Amino acid sequence: VKFDFIQFFNDIIDRHEMTKGETIQFRRKLMKRRVYVHADQDKMTQVIDNIITNAIKFSPEGGTITFRTMLRAKRLVIGIKDEGVGIPKSNLKKIFERFYRVDKARARNIGGTGLGLSIAKEVVSAHGGDIWAESEFGRGTTIYFTIPFDTIVEVND
Ligand code: ATP
Ligand code: MG
């Protein structure tokens, strides 16, 4: 189906905002324009839910999670940034492999199976996009993914 991805993303963030607890802040830097994409909403919801859940899991008390949308070369770019523990450079690609988890001891306490990002990668690839991570170890992580867009509609306020 075709839908406005910005509105869709906003609604998912709303849902997490209601359950995130008081020690984590959300900041939205989303575009005003409507950006229509062809995508499977259930699968995209699963992708975004996992990235947000990860960001919350690895955030320190008082941490801010920043949500961004940008346009670049015919693609919509989505960025979800946290101020958590971060990921060492050597592991940045591996987190998208099945069952891979950085630091087994830490991961055991935090919980999860290590499947979320591998599923995210499959879904994003199937939609013609890319997914990657940028991180400064100890200072936070940003997960980016792209999705090709169909049309953009300007919004006047
Ligand atoms: P699941 O998603 O299946 O419940 P999981 O969250 O451990 O389990 P992934 O979402 O695939 O699995 O993430 C893989 C690993 O990548 C995590 O276990 C963690 O080590 C690392 N990781 C993912 N996101 C972050 C993040 N925002 N900050 C720090 N580490 C992260
Ligand atoms: Mg996960």
XYZ file of C-alpha atoms and ligand atoms in Angstrom:
189
model
C 0.000 0.000 0.000
C 0.952 3.663 -0.446
C 1.010 5.884 2.645
C 2.682 8.949 4.180
C 5.729 7.580 5.971
C 6.212 10.681 8.155
C 2.728 10.389 9.669
C 3.204 6.638 10.051
C 6.564 7.137 11.834
C 5.054 9.819 14.072
C 2.259 7.454 15.169
C 4.760 4.712 16.053
C 6.840 7.211 18.084
C 3.627 8.295 19.884
C 2.956 4.719 20.912
C 6.473 4.332 22.383
C 6.286 7.745 24.028
C 3.348 6.540 26.118
C 5.274 3.600 27.576
C 8.901 4.794 27.685
C 8.950 6.027 31.299
C 10.078 9.405 32.601
C 13.845 8.920 32.552
C 14.119 8.932 28.771
C 13.337 11.935 26.590
C 12.130 11.860 23.000
C 13.010 14.599 20.510
C 11.448 14.679 17.040
C 13.057 16.365 14.071
C 10.629 15.217 11.424
C 9.811 16.892 8.118
C 6.543 18.766 7.644
C 6.072 17.422 4.139
C 4.194 14.242 3.403
C 6.430 11.599 1.915
C 4.511 8.777 0.266
C 6.109 5.360 0.028
C 4.988 1.910 -1.108
C 5.633 -0.442 1.766
C 4.302 -3.192 3.979
C 3.088 -1.360 7.082
C 3.213 -4.372 9.410
C 6.789 -5.184 8.461
C 7.910 -1.543 8.654
C 6.278 -1.295 12.084
C 8.322 -4.310 13.190
C 11.527 -2.649 11.915
C 10.893 0.658 13.677
C 9.635 -0.992 16.876
C 12.861 -2.961 17.179
C 15.113 0.041 16.573
C 13.212 2.132 19.134
C 13.116 -0.731 21.660
C 16.876 -1.170 21.266
C 17.451 2.575 21.705
C 15.395 2.527 24.908
C 17.076 -0.663 26.226
C 20.562 0.796 25.798
C 19.790 4.371 26.918
C 21.085 5.665 30.252
C 18.803 7.452 32.693
C 18.183 10.936 31.423
C 19.127 9.961 27.883
C 17.507 11.540 24.842
C 16.388 9.610 21.776
C 16.253 11.758 18.642
C 14.098 10.887 15.628
C 14.993 12.385 12.253
C 13.757 12.196 8.696
C 15.681 13.559 5.700
C 15.541 13.334 1.913
C 18.600 12.214 0.022
C 18.920 11.075 -3.586
C 15.339 9.876 -4.166
C 15.257 8.209 -0.819
C 13.751 8.975 2.531
C 16.359 8.584 5.288
C 15.211 7.766 8.808
C 17.584 8.201 11.751
C 17.056 7.075 15.344
C 19.791 8.280 17.686
C 20.391 7.393 21.320
C 22.910 8.447 23.964
C 23.556 4.926 25.209
C 26.577 2.688 25.590
C 27.307 2.672 21.879
C 28.801 -0.079 19.734
C 32.515 -0.612 19.029
C 33.499 0.160 15.395
C 34.478 -3.467 14.751
C 30.929 -4.652 15.573
C 28.936 -2.065 13.623
C 28.221 -4.396 10.693
C 27.814 -7.558 12.777
C 24.776 -6.321 14.709
C 22.718 -6.970 11.546
C 23.652 -10.682 11.582
C 21.274 -13.214 13.070
C 21.688 -13.865 16.797
C 24.599 -11.429 17.052
C 24.739 -9.436 20.269
C 27.558 -7.181 21.430
C 28.998 -8.214 24.793
C 27.221 -11.442 25.748
C 27.328 -10.742 29.481
C 25.704 -7.355 29.117
C 23.207 -8.710 26.599
C 22.149 -11.513 28.930
C 21.022 -9.004 31.540
C 19.297 -6.764 29.051
C 17.448 -9.529 27.220
C 16.601 -10.202 23.591
C 17.435 -12.884 21.062
C 19.600 -10.919 18.656
C 17.154 -11.241 15.785
C 15.572 -7.783 15.620
C 18.150 -6.050 13.425
C 18.643 -9.038 11.108
C 14.893 -9.003 10.428
C 15.072 -5.221 9.985
C 17.804 -5.652 7.396
C 15.771 -8.229 5.442
C 12.665 -6.049 5.438
C 14.498 -2.850 4.480
C 16.399 -4.649 1.676
C 13.159 -6.138 0.346
C 11.844 -2.560 0.085
C 14.895 -1.393 -1.865
C 16.539 0.424 1.023
C 19.676 0.182 3.138
C 20.246 0.041 6.886
C 23.402 0.837 8.820
C 24.686 1.957 12.216
C 26.970 4.787 13.248
C 28.298 4.899 16.761
C 30.908 6.345 18.998
C 31.569 3.685 21.594
C 30.422 4.969 24.974
C 28.588 7.966 23.518
C 25.593 6.584 21.683
C 24.345 4.991 18.515
C 22.383 6.101 15.461
C 20.583 3.563 13.295
C 19.758 4.824 9.814
C 17.640 3.244 7.136
C 16.441 4.400 3.750
C 13.335 3.740 1.731
C 12.644 4.861 -1.847
C 9.759 7.350 -1.987
C 6.970 7.791 -4.450
C 5.754 11.403 -4.088
C 6.224 14.377 -1.803
C 3.386 16.693 -0.847
C 4.128 20.154 0.536
C 2.177 21.135 3.642
C 1.310 24.806 4.286
C 0.517 25.828 7.845
P 15.795 -8.871 19.827
O 15.719 -7.631 18.993
O 15.712 -10.112 19.002
O 14.871 -8.841 20.983
P 18.381 -7.822 20.444
O 17.774 -6.484 20.692
O 19.508 -8.261 21.294
O 17.255 -8.952 20.486
P 19.009 -6.824 17.803
O 17.903 -5.847 17.868
O 19.227 -7.565 16.523
O 18.863 -7.929 18.931
O 20.373 -6.105 18.186
C 21.584 -6.877 18.138
C 22.604 -6.351 19.121
O 23.100 -5.089 18.661
C 22.072 -6.075 20.523
O 22.052 -7.226 21.305
C 23.105 -5.078 21.028
O 24.271 -5.744 21.439
C 23.423 -4.273 19.777
N 22.617 -3.027 19.692
C 21.505 -2.844 18.934
N 21.023 -1.593 19.063
C 21.837 -0.972 19.950
C 21.873 0.346 20.507
N 20.950 1.269 20.190
N 22.878 0.630 21.378
C 23.806 -0.298 21.694
N 23.828 -1.554 21.209
C 22.857 -1.887 20.347
Mg 16.338 -5.683 19.399
